[in-house]
Tab-separated table of C-alpha atoms in Angstrom:
chain	number	residue	atom	x	y	z
A	157	UNK	CA	24.866	-44.632	-35.266
A	158	UNK	CA	24.039	-41.284	-36.829
A	159	UNK	CA	24.362	-42.930	-40.209
A	160	UNK	CA	21.912	-45.711	-39.292
A	161	UNK	CA	19.305	-43.140	-38.317
A	162	UNK	CA	19.840	-41.375	-41.628
A	163	UNK	CA	19.445	-44.690	-43.506
A	164	UNK	CA	16.033	-45.321	-41.979
A	165	UNK	CA	14.888	-42.005	-43.465
A	166	UNK	CA	15.576	-43.033	-47.064
A	167	UNK	CA	12.321	-43.455	-48.878
A	168	UNK	CA	12.020	-45.820	-51.836
A	169	UNK	CA	9.023	-45.888	-54.152
A	170	UNK	CA	8.496	-49.350	-55.655
A	171	UNK	CA	6.304	-49.781	-58.735
A	172	UNK	CA	5.085	-53.225	-59.861
A	173	UNK	CA	1.784	-54.570	-61.169
A	174	UNK	CA	2.378	-57.991	-59.575
A	175	UNK	CA	1.107	-58.296	-56.010
A	176	UNK	CA	3.671	-61.000	-55.246
A	177	UNK	CA	6.563	-58.921	-56.547
A	178	UNK	CA	5.357	-55.884	-54.603
A	179	UNK	CA	5.381	-57.945	-51.416
A	180	UNK	CA	8.825	-59.254	-52.202
A	181	UNK	CA	10.430	-55.917	-53.066
A	182	UNK	CA	8.822	-54.315	-50.024
A	183	UNK	CA	10.391	-56.938	-47.767
A	184	UNK	CA	13.791	-56.691	-49.467
A	185	UNK	CA	13.796	-52.921	-49.047
A	186	UNK	CA	12.576	-53.038	-45.440
A	187	UNK	CA	15.344	-55.512	-44.626
A	188	UNK	CA	17.798	-52.970	-45.972
A	189	UNK	CA	16.256	-50.359	-43.630
A	190	UNK	CA	14.449	-48.286	-46.210
A	191	UNK	CA	11.048	-46.737	-45.743
A	192	UNK	CA	8.953	-48.192	-48.582
A	193	UNK	CA	5.884	-47.175	-50.539
A	194	UNK	CA	4.537	-49.574	-53.160
A	195	UNK	CA	2.165	-48.745	-56.014
A	196	UNK	CA	0.807	-50.964	-58.757
A	197	UNK	CA	1.169	-48.696	-61.806
A	198	UNK	CA	3.276	-45.972	-63.392
A	199	UNK	CA	0.354	-43.601	-63.283
A	200	UNK	CA	-0.083	-44.080	-59.542
A	201	UNK	CA	3.657	-43.589	-59.092
A	202	UNK	CA	3.492	-40.213	-60.829
A	203	UNK	CA	0.453	-39.232	-58.787
A	204	UNK	CA	2.323	-40.130	-55.621
A	205	UNK	CA	5.255	-38.017	-56.739
A	206	UNK	CA	2.878	-35.101	-57.117
A	207	UNK	CA	2.724	-34.993	-60.895
A	208	UNK	CA	-0.510	-33.959	-62.551
A	209	UNK	CA	-1.216	-34.276	-66.234
A	210	UNK	CA	-1.767	-31.050	-68.082
A	211	UNK	CA	-0.102	-28.820	-65.512
A	212	UNK	CA	3.241	-27.149	-65.739
A	213	UNK	CA	5.919	-28.359	-63.357
A	214	UNK	CA	6.166	-25.061	-61.516
A	215	UNK	CA	2.459	-25.101	-60.709
A	216	UNK	CA	2.448	-28.512	-58.992
A	217	UNK	CA	5.753	-28.706	-57.239
A	218	UNK	CA	5.370	-26.016	-54.646
A	219	UNK	CA	7.892	-26.386	-51.790
A	220	UNK	CA	5.062	-27.507	-49.501
A	221	UNK	CA	4.169	-30.493	-51.743
A	222	UNK	CA	7.770	-31.476	-52.132
A	223	UNK	CA	8.403	-31.692	-48.404
A	224	UNK	CA	5.389	-33.947	-47.868
A	225	UNK	CA	6.586	-36.543	-50.350
A	226	UNK	CA	10.311	-37.048	-50.459
A	227	UNK	CA	11.435	-40.011	-52.527
A	228	UNK	CA	15.101	-40.930	-52.638
A	229	UNK	CA	14.884	-43.698	-55.217
A	230	UNK	CA	12.336	-45.229	-57.564
A	231	UNK	CA	12.488	-48.913	-58.413
A	232	UNK	CA	10.092	-50.037	-61.116
A	233	UNK	CA	9.140	-53.131	-63.066
A	234	UNK	CA	9.579	-52.859	-66.821
A	235	UNK	CA	6.576	-54.849	-68.096
A	236	UNK	CA	3.428	-53.231	-66.803
A	237	UNK	CA	0.092	-52.717	-68.535
A	238	UNK	CA	-0.604	-49.143	-69.604
A	239	UNK	CA	2.542	-47.252	-68.692
A	240	UNK	CA	5.651	-49.412	-68.863
A	241	UNK	CA	8.636	-48.915	-66.581
A	242	UNK	CA	10.428	-47.343	-69.514
A	243	UNK	CA	7.581	-44.846	-70.063
A	244	UNK	CA	7.713	-43.980	-66.373
A	245	UNK	CA	11.480	-43.547	-66.517
A	246	UNK	CA	11.122	-41.181	-69.483
A	247	UNK	CA	8.479	-39.097	-67.725
A	248	UNK	CA	10.652	-38.806	-64.638
A	249	UNK	CA	13.748	-37.792	-66.575
A	250	UNK	CA	11.732	-35.258	-68.582
A	251	UNK	CA	10.525	-33.559	-65.409
A	252	UNK	CA	12.727	-30.748	-64.149
A	253	UNK	CA	11.776	-31.592	-60.580
A	254	UNK	CA	11.822	-35.394	-60.661
A	255	UNK	CA	14.818	-36.032	-62.881
A	256	UNK	CA	17.316	-36.075	-60.024
A	257	UNK	CA	15.625	-39.031	-58.363
A	258	UNK	CA	17.599	-42.180	-59.233
A	259	UNK	CA	15.536	-44.799	-61.083
A	260	UNK	CA	16.204	-48.545	-61.162
A	261	UNK	CA	14.434	-50.898	-63.574
A	262	UNK	CA	13.535	-54.538	-62.878
A	263	UNK	CA	12.602	-57.106	-65.480
A	264	UNK	CA	12.027	-60.840	-65.658
A	265	UNK	CA	13.427	-60.875	-69.195
A	266	UNK	CA	17.070	-60.515	-70.123
A	267	UNK	CA	16.823	-58.470	-73.319
A	268	UNK	CA	20.076	-56.537	-73.963
A	269	UNK	CA	18.413	-53.950	-76.200
A	270	UNK	CA	15.848	-53.285	-73.487
A	271	UNK	CA	18.544	-52.951	-70.842
A	272	UNK	CA	20.578	-50.558	-72.991
A	273	UNK	CA	17.553	-48.448	-73.817
A	274	UNK	CA	16.773	-48.006	-70.123
A	275	UNK	CA	20.351	-47.209	-69.155
A	276	UNK	CA	20.600	-44.706	-71.998
A	277	UNK	CA	17.401	-43.041	-70.842
A	278	UNK	CA	18.999	-42.503	-67.438
A	279	UNK	CA	18.244	-45.571	-65.335
A	280	UNK	CA	20.962	-46.195	-62.754
A	281	UNK	CA	20.691	-49.964	-62.733
A	282	UNK	CA	18.816	-52.795	-64.319
A	283	UNK	CA	17.937	-55.756	-62.089
A	284	UNK	CA	16.897	-59.138	-63.413
A	285	UNK	CA	14.015	-60.690	-61.531
A	286	UNK	CA	13.678	-62.290	-59.125
A	287	UNK	CA	15.427	-59.513	-57.234
A	288	UNK	CA	17.602	-60.538	-54.292
A	289	UNK	CA	19.075	-58.871	-51.228
A	290	UNK	CA	22.437	-58.636	-52.975
A	291	UNK	CA	20.774	-56.490	-55.674
A	292	UNK	CA	19.073	-54.195	-53.172
A	293	UNK	CA	22.437	-53.678	-51.452
A	294	UNK	CA	23.574	-51.972	-54.662
A	295	UNK	CA	21.037	-49.182	-54.263
A	296	UNK	CA	22.753	-47.185	-51.535
A	297	UNK	CA	25.465	-45.566	-53.706
A	298	UNK	CA	22.812	-44.243	-56.088
A	299	UNK	CA	20.837	-42.679	-53.256
A	300	UNK	CA	23.998	-41.262	-51.675
A	301	UNK	CA	25.028	-39.690	-54.968
A	302	UNK	CA	22.014	-37.401	-54.891
A	303	UNK	CA	22.279	-36.765	-51.164
A	304	UNK	CA	25.631	-35.050	-51.498
A	305	UNK	CA	29.188	-36.118	-50.946
A	306	UNK	CA	29.273	-34.951	-47.270
A	307	UNK	CA	27.471	-38.067	-46.091
A	308	UNK	CA	30.016	-40.499	-47.606
A	309	UNK	CA	32.759	-39.018	-45.429
A	310	UNK	CA	31.052	-40.309	-42.287
A	311	UNK	CA	32.633	-43.706	-42.872
A	312	UNK	CA	36.092	-42.214	-42.277
A	313	UNK	CA	36.833	-40.738	-38.835
A	314	UNK	CA	39.573	-38.502	-40.190
A	315	UNK	CA	37.022	-36.669	-42.253
A	316	UNK	CA	34.757	-35.778	-39.354
A	317	UNK	CA	36.390	-32.398	-39.006
A	318	UNK	CA	35.836	-31.871	-42.711
A	319	UNK	CA	32.133	-32.644	-42.314
A	320	UNK	CA	31.655	-30.069	-39.583
A	321	UNK	CA	33.344	-27.518	-41.825
A	322	UNK	CA	31.270	-28.551	-44.864
A	323	UNK	CA	28.025	-28.347	-42.921
A	324	UNK	CA	28.823	-24.922	-41.587
A	325	UNK	CA	29.530	-23.905	-45.177
A	326	UNK	CA	26.313	-25.411	-46.528
A	327	UNK	CA	24.289	-23.754	-43.769
A	328	UNK	CA	25.789	-20.441	-44.788
A	329	UNK	CA	24.901	-21.197	-48.389
A	330	UNK	CA	21.233	-21.830	-47.660
A	331	UNK	CA	19.405	-18.686	-48.656
A	332	UNK	CA	15.633	-18.175	-48.352
A	333	UNK	CA	15.194	-19.421	-51.968
A	334	UNK	CA	12.734	-22.240	-52.496
A	335	UNK	CA	15.412	-24.312	-54.192
A	336	UNK	CA	14.496	-27.976	-54.155
A	337	UNK	CA	18.080	-29.208	-53.916
A	338	UNK	CA	18.532	-27.129	-50.776
A	339	UNK	CA	15.399	-28.692	-49.318
A	340	UNK	CA	16.858	-32.143	-49.877
A	341	UNK	CA	20.193	-31.232	-48.342
A	342	UNK	CA	18.387	-29.612	-45.444
A	343	UNK	CA	16.570	-32.804	-44.508
A	344	UNK	CA	19.858	-34.669	-44.611
A	345	UNK	CA	21.563	-32.039	-42.431
A	346	UNK	CA	18.835	-32.414	-39.837
A	347	UNK	CA	19.789	-36.051	-39.527
A	348	UNK	CA	23.543	-35.453	-39.456
A	349	UNK	CA	24.103	-32.451	-37.211
A	350	UNK	CA	27.621	-31.653	-36.014
A	351	UNK	CA	26.493	-32.769	-32.522
A	352	UNK	CA	26.065	-36.304	-33.786
A	353	UNK	CA	29.470	-36.431	-35.363
A	354	UNK	CA	31.318	-35.505	-32.161
A	355	UNK	CA	30.489	-38.690	-30.200
A	356	UNK	CA	32.329	-40.658	-32.885
A	357	UNK	CA	35.548	-38.882	-31.970
A	358	UNK	CA	34.956	-39.740	-28.317
A	359	UNK	CA	34.171	-43.347	-29.136
A	360	UNK	CA	37.288	-43.567	-31.244
A	361	UNK	CA	39.432	-42.222	-28.437
A	362	UNK	CA	37.872	-44.616	-25.938
A	363	UNK	CA	38.616	-47.590	-28.158
A	364	UNK	CA	42.179	-46.500	-28.720
A	365	UNK	CA	42.822	-45.935	-25.014
A	366	UNK	CA	41.661	-49.512	-24.317
B	131	UNK	CA	14.267	-93.248	-14.841
B	132	UNK	CA	11.465	-91.107	-16.113
B	133	UNK	CA	12.078	-89.357	-19.413
B	134	UNK	CA	11.627	-85.618	-18.830
B	135	UNK	CA	9.027	-83.662	-20.770
B	136	UNK	CA	11.749	-81.376	-22.070
B	137	UNK	CA	13.639	-84.312	-23.547
B	138	UNK	CA	10.533	-85.562	-25.312
B	139	UNK	CA	9.902	-82.093	-26.655
B	140	UNK	CA	13.398	-81.887	-28.105
B	141	UNK	CA	13.031	-85.396	-29.529
B	142	UNK	CA	9.667	-84.558	-31.030
B	143	UNK	CA	10.791	-81.377	-32.713
B	144	UNK	CA	14.032	-83.055	-33.884
B	145	UNK	CA	12.052	-85.721	-35.688
B	146	UNK	CA	9.880	-83.065	-37.257
B	147	UNK	CA	12.902	-81.064	-38.304
B	148	UNK	CA	14.467	-84.117	-39.905
B	149	UNK	CA	11.218	-84.811	-41.727
B	150	UNK	CA	11.130	-81.221	-42.867
B	151	UNK	CA	14.673	-81.355	-44.248
B	152	UNK	CA	14.008	-84.611	-46.062
B	153	UNK	CA	10.757	-83.295	-47.488
B	154	UNK	CA	12.172	-80.011	-48.697
B	155	UNK	CA	15.315	-81.669	-50.099
B	156	UNK	CA	13.076	-83.917	-52.182
B	157	UNK	CA	11.191	-80.895	-53.516
B	158	UNK	CA	14.430	-79.263	-54.605
B	159	UNK	CA	15.752	-82.507	-56.073
B	160	UNK	CA	12.587	-82.956	-58.143
B	161	UNK	CA	12.842	-79.394	-59.391
B	162	UNK	CA	9.523	-78.309	-57.913
B	163	UNK	CA	11.255	-75.570	-55.989
B	164	UNK	CA	14.470	-73.674	-56.699
B	165	UNK	CA	16.854	-71.367	-54.844
B	166	UNK	CA	14.416	-68.456	-54.950
B	167	UNK	CA	12.248	-70.223	-52.355
B	168	UNK	CA	15.201	-70.305	-49.996
B	169	UNK	CA	15.719	-66.582	-50.638
B	170	UNK	CA	12.157	-66.070	-49.399
B	171	UNK	CA	12.823	-68.114	-46.275
B	172	UNK	CA	15.941	-66.076	-45.598
B	173	UNK	CA	13.815	-62.927	-45.540
B	174	UNK	CA	11.641	-64.296	-42.770
B	175	UNK	CA	12.581	-63.077	-39.285
B	176	UNK	CA	11.151	-62.461	-35.834
B	177	UNK	CA	9.436	-59.251	-36.874
B	178	UNK	CA	7.998	-60.870	-40.005
B	179	UNK	CA	7.488	-64.535	-39.028
B	180	UNK	CA	4.618	-65.081	-41.469
B	181	UNK	CA	6.361	-63.647	-44.510
B	182	UNK	CA	6.682	-66.920	-46.408
B	183	UNK	CA	3.115	-67.968	-45.618
B	184	UNK	CA	1.869	-64.560	-46.784
B	185	UNK	CA	3.757	-64.619	-50.061
B	186	UNK	CA	2.783	-68.206	-50.813
B	187	UNK	CA	-0.874	-67.426	-50.048
B	188	UNK	CA	-0.745	-64.448	-52.406
B	189	UNK	CA	0.764	-66.717	-55.035
B	190	UNK	CA	-2.063	-69.249	-54.673
B	191	UNK	CA	-4.743	-66.565	-54.950
B	192	UNK	CA	-3.110	-64.827	-57.898
B	193	UNK	CA	-2.406	-68.069	-59.762
B	194	UNK	CA	-5.960	-69.301	-59.370
B	195	UNK	CA	-7.209	-66.024	-60.785
B	196	UNK	CA	-4.872	-66.275	-63.779
B	197	UNK	CA	-5.731	-69.933	-64.455
B	198	UNK	CA	-9.437	-69.089	-64.397
B	199	UNK	CA	-8.816	-66.212	-66.803
B	200	UNK	CA	-6.879	-68.508	-69.143
B	201	UNK	CA	-9.628	-71.131	-69.169
B	202	UNK	CA	-12.224	-68.477	-69.871
B	203	UNK	CA	-10.193	-66.900	-72.688
B	204	UNK	CA	-9.543	-70.240	-74.363
B	205	UNK	CA	-13.247	-71.036	-74.192
B	206	UNK	CA	-14.202	-68.071	-76.323
B	207	UNK	CA	-15.160	-68.223	-79.961
B	208	UNK	CA	-12.319	-65.942	-81.059
B	209	UNK	CA	-9.410	-66.598	-78.779
B	210	UNK	CA	-7.503	-63.489	-77.786
B	211	UNK	CA	-3.918	-64.771	-77.936
B	212	UNK	CA	-2.475	-61.498	-76.715
B	213	UNK	CA	-4.502	-61.825	-73.548
B	214	UNK	CA	-3.314	-65.419	-73.150
B	215	UNK	CA	0.278	-64.340	-73.584
B	216	UNK	CA	-0.080	-61.519	-71.062
B	217	UNK	CA	-1.612	-63.834	-68.458
B	218	UNK	CA	0.978	-66.569	-68.937
B	219	UNK	CA	3.696	-63.925	-68.677
B	220	UNK	CA	2.227	-62.852	-65.335
B	221	UNK	CA	2.118	-66.401	-64.011
B	222	UNK	CA	5.643	-67.019	-65.223
B	223	UNK	CA	6.770	-63.965	-63.254
B	224	UNK	CA	5.015	-64.811	-60.017
B	225	UNK	CA	6.052	-68.476	-60.043
B	226	UNK	CA	9.619	-67.371	-60.681
B	227	UNK	CA	9.434	-64.961	-57.742
B	228	UNK	CA	8.498	-67.670	-55.264
B	229	UNK	CA	10.741	-70.352	-56.726
B	230	UNK	CA	8.062	-72.604	-58.239
B	231	UNK	CA	10.455	-73.763	-60.937
B	232	UNK	CA	8.309	-76.307	-62.759
B	233	UNK	CA	5.356	-73.942	-62.990
B	234	UNK	CA	7.673	-71.317	-64.422
B	235	UNK	CA	9.053	-73.756	-66.985
B	236	UNK	CA	5.552	-74.842	-67.987
B	237	UNK	CA	4.709	-71.176	-68.580
B	238	UNK	CA	7.794	-70.690	-70.739
B	239	UNK	CA	6.797	-73.701	-72.825
B	240	UNK	CA	3.236	-72.382	-73.024
B	241	UNK	CA	4.418	-69.056	-74.430
B	242	UNK	CA	6.742	-70.606	-76.974
B	243	UNK	CA	4.061	-72.998	-78.261
B	244	UNK	CA	1.189	-70.587	-78.275
B	245	UNK	CA	2.643	-67.321	-79.432
B	246	UNK	CA	0.468	-66.935	-82.537
B	247	UNK	CA	3.117	-64.840	-84.247
B	248	UNK	CA	5.812	-67.470	-83.798
B	249	UNK	CA	3.613	-70.337	-84.840
B	250	UNK	CA	4.664	-70.057	-88.476
B	251	UNK	CA	8.278	-70.685	-87.521
B	252	UNK	CA	7.370	-74.234	-86.551
B	253	UNK	CA	7.222	-76.801	-89.331
B	254	UNK	CA	4.309	-78.598	-87.720
B	255	UNK	CA	1.040	-78.074	-89.560
B	256	UNK	CA	-1.214	-78.876	-86.700
B	257	UNK	CA	0.327	-76.059	-84.635
B	258	UNK	CA	-0.670	-73.583	-87.314
B	259	UNK	CA	-4.105	-75.080	-87.771
B	260	UNK	CA	-5.007	-75.514	-84.097
B	261	UNK	CA	-3.142	-73.029	-81.941
B	262	UNK	CA	-5.988	-72.871	-79.457
B	263	UNK	CA	-5.891	-76.609	-78.963
B	264	UNK	CA	-2.165	-76.444	-78.415
B	265	UNK	CA	-2.820	-73.765	-75.854
B	266	UNK	CA	-5.336	-75.973	-74.099
B	267	UNK	CA	-2.726	-78.697	-73.797
B	268	UNK	CA	-0.227	-76.215	-72.425
B	269	UNK	CA	-2.764	-74.874	-69.957
B	270	UNK	CA	-3.406	-78.405	-68.706
B	271	UNK	CA	0.305	-78.822	-68.119
B	272	UNK	CA	0.594	-75.539	-66.225
B	273	UNK	CA	-2.459	-76.400	-64.100
B	274	UNK	CA	-0.990	-79.773	-63.253
B	275	UNK	CA	2.349	-78.316	-62.177
B	276	UNK	CA	0.619	-75.609	-60.189
B	277	UNK	CA	-1.613	-78.037	-58.287
B	278	UNK	CA	1.378	-80.233	-57.542
B	279	UNK	CA	3.509	-77.444	-56.114
B	280	UNK	CA	0.505	-76.049	-54.231
B	281	UNK	CA	0.000	-79.407	-52.586
B	282	UNK	CA	3.668	-79.734	-51.646
B	283	UNK	CA	3.992	-76.165	-50.375
B	284	UNK	CA	0.926	-76.557	-48.182
B	285	UNK	CA	2.429	-79.711	-46.696
B	286	UNK	CA	5.787	-78.007	-46.181
B	287	UNK	CA	4.245	-75.027	-44.439
B	288	UNK	CA	2.157	-77.341	-42.276
B	289	UNK	CA	5.357	-79.091	-41.189
B	290	UNK	CA	6.829	-75.702	-40.308
B	291	UNK	CA	3.818	-74.943	-38.148
B	292	UNK	CA	4.205	-78.281	-36.374
B	293	UNK	CA	7.880	-77.652	-35.710
B	294	UNK	CA	7.155	-74.252	-34.194
B	295	UNK	CA	4.263	-75.681	-32.148
B	296	UNK	CA	6.598	-78.371	-30.818
B	297	UNK	CA	8.996	-75.678	-29.655
B	298	UNK	CA	11.522	-76.248	-32.421
B	299	UNK	CA	13.081	-73.913	-34.953
B	300	UNK	CA	12.496	-74.298	-38.672
B	301	UNK	CA	15.833	-75.286	-40.225
B	302	UNK	CA	17.260	-72.720	-42.613
B	303	UNK	CA	18.224	-74.256	-45.913
B	304	UNK	CA	21.347	-73.197	-47.759
B	305	UNK	CA	20.907	-71.689	-51.176
B	306	UNK	CA	23.485	-73.281	-53.413
B	307	UNK	CA	22.039	-71.904	-56.661
């Protein structure tokens, strides 16, 4: 149950110039228990992520800004007027602060060279439109990758002890530095405190005694 | 023996549900709709009961806008084929997203006939000489398919409303695509 609460916290930013496709992707993501924000252009996506043209990365991404807008995955259409999905992908991967956010590209056209270009530039996946629930189900591993390996161990009861140990370790590691990775891990830790892992042991024992 | 109101209600909604299944099966058989429409219906639930109606309404509004744009662009002295292509691409995308298969196919045909750059690859002289007229023909075809599917979708959604009003449940179709 702790994991379900953590899932609801994952925030996906969806970028598409089509109003119909925005509605569709929003519903698909909500069904998969993600918190969703949709925007209709690459430029608006970057604005949402806190990026401002002409400023250095250090100037904009103060820890305060970063905590207000936490995005765990960006899913974007390829063909958009102005800034394409590929242009957006490039900008994200070029940014020291944004590059760790997994990016997924969607396109209505199956063009192998396009797909390869996007994957080479760092996109995690390439979905052909129309996107389906089965596609959205593939997003979790990419989000989890950036969240840290501790969370994957929750699926296995035997590893619960390990998690408590890991979290104690990571709490010790957290120094007063304004390190963005630590901020991310911190928000995950808040959702998966050792207290929440203990009930699973109890539940397991109850089931076994029945 | 008096037939109970409950029995009549079940009978009434059963007839409607049968009608609905027959109607939607015909739409799929005729290729007006494809599996993507069923995907949309599968996303509908108790917390989002109007999802399909909302998406379809957005599709109608957006398509009308694009069709108006296309007519306007083709009416101009110097036709901007890039603009035409961009608009048809948009309509192709949105019709694909809701499962309006024949509209999507008409858009694909439109793009292949009216891509000014590809026109030379066709051996037909009149394509090269009158690309804008070819585009007009294609636009007519797209409009026709759009109006047809609009008509059918409106009827289908009306049937759904009637089923719900009669206390029935809209049958969920199986996507076999």
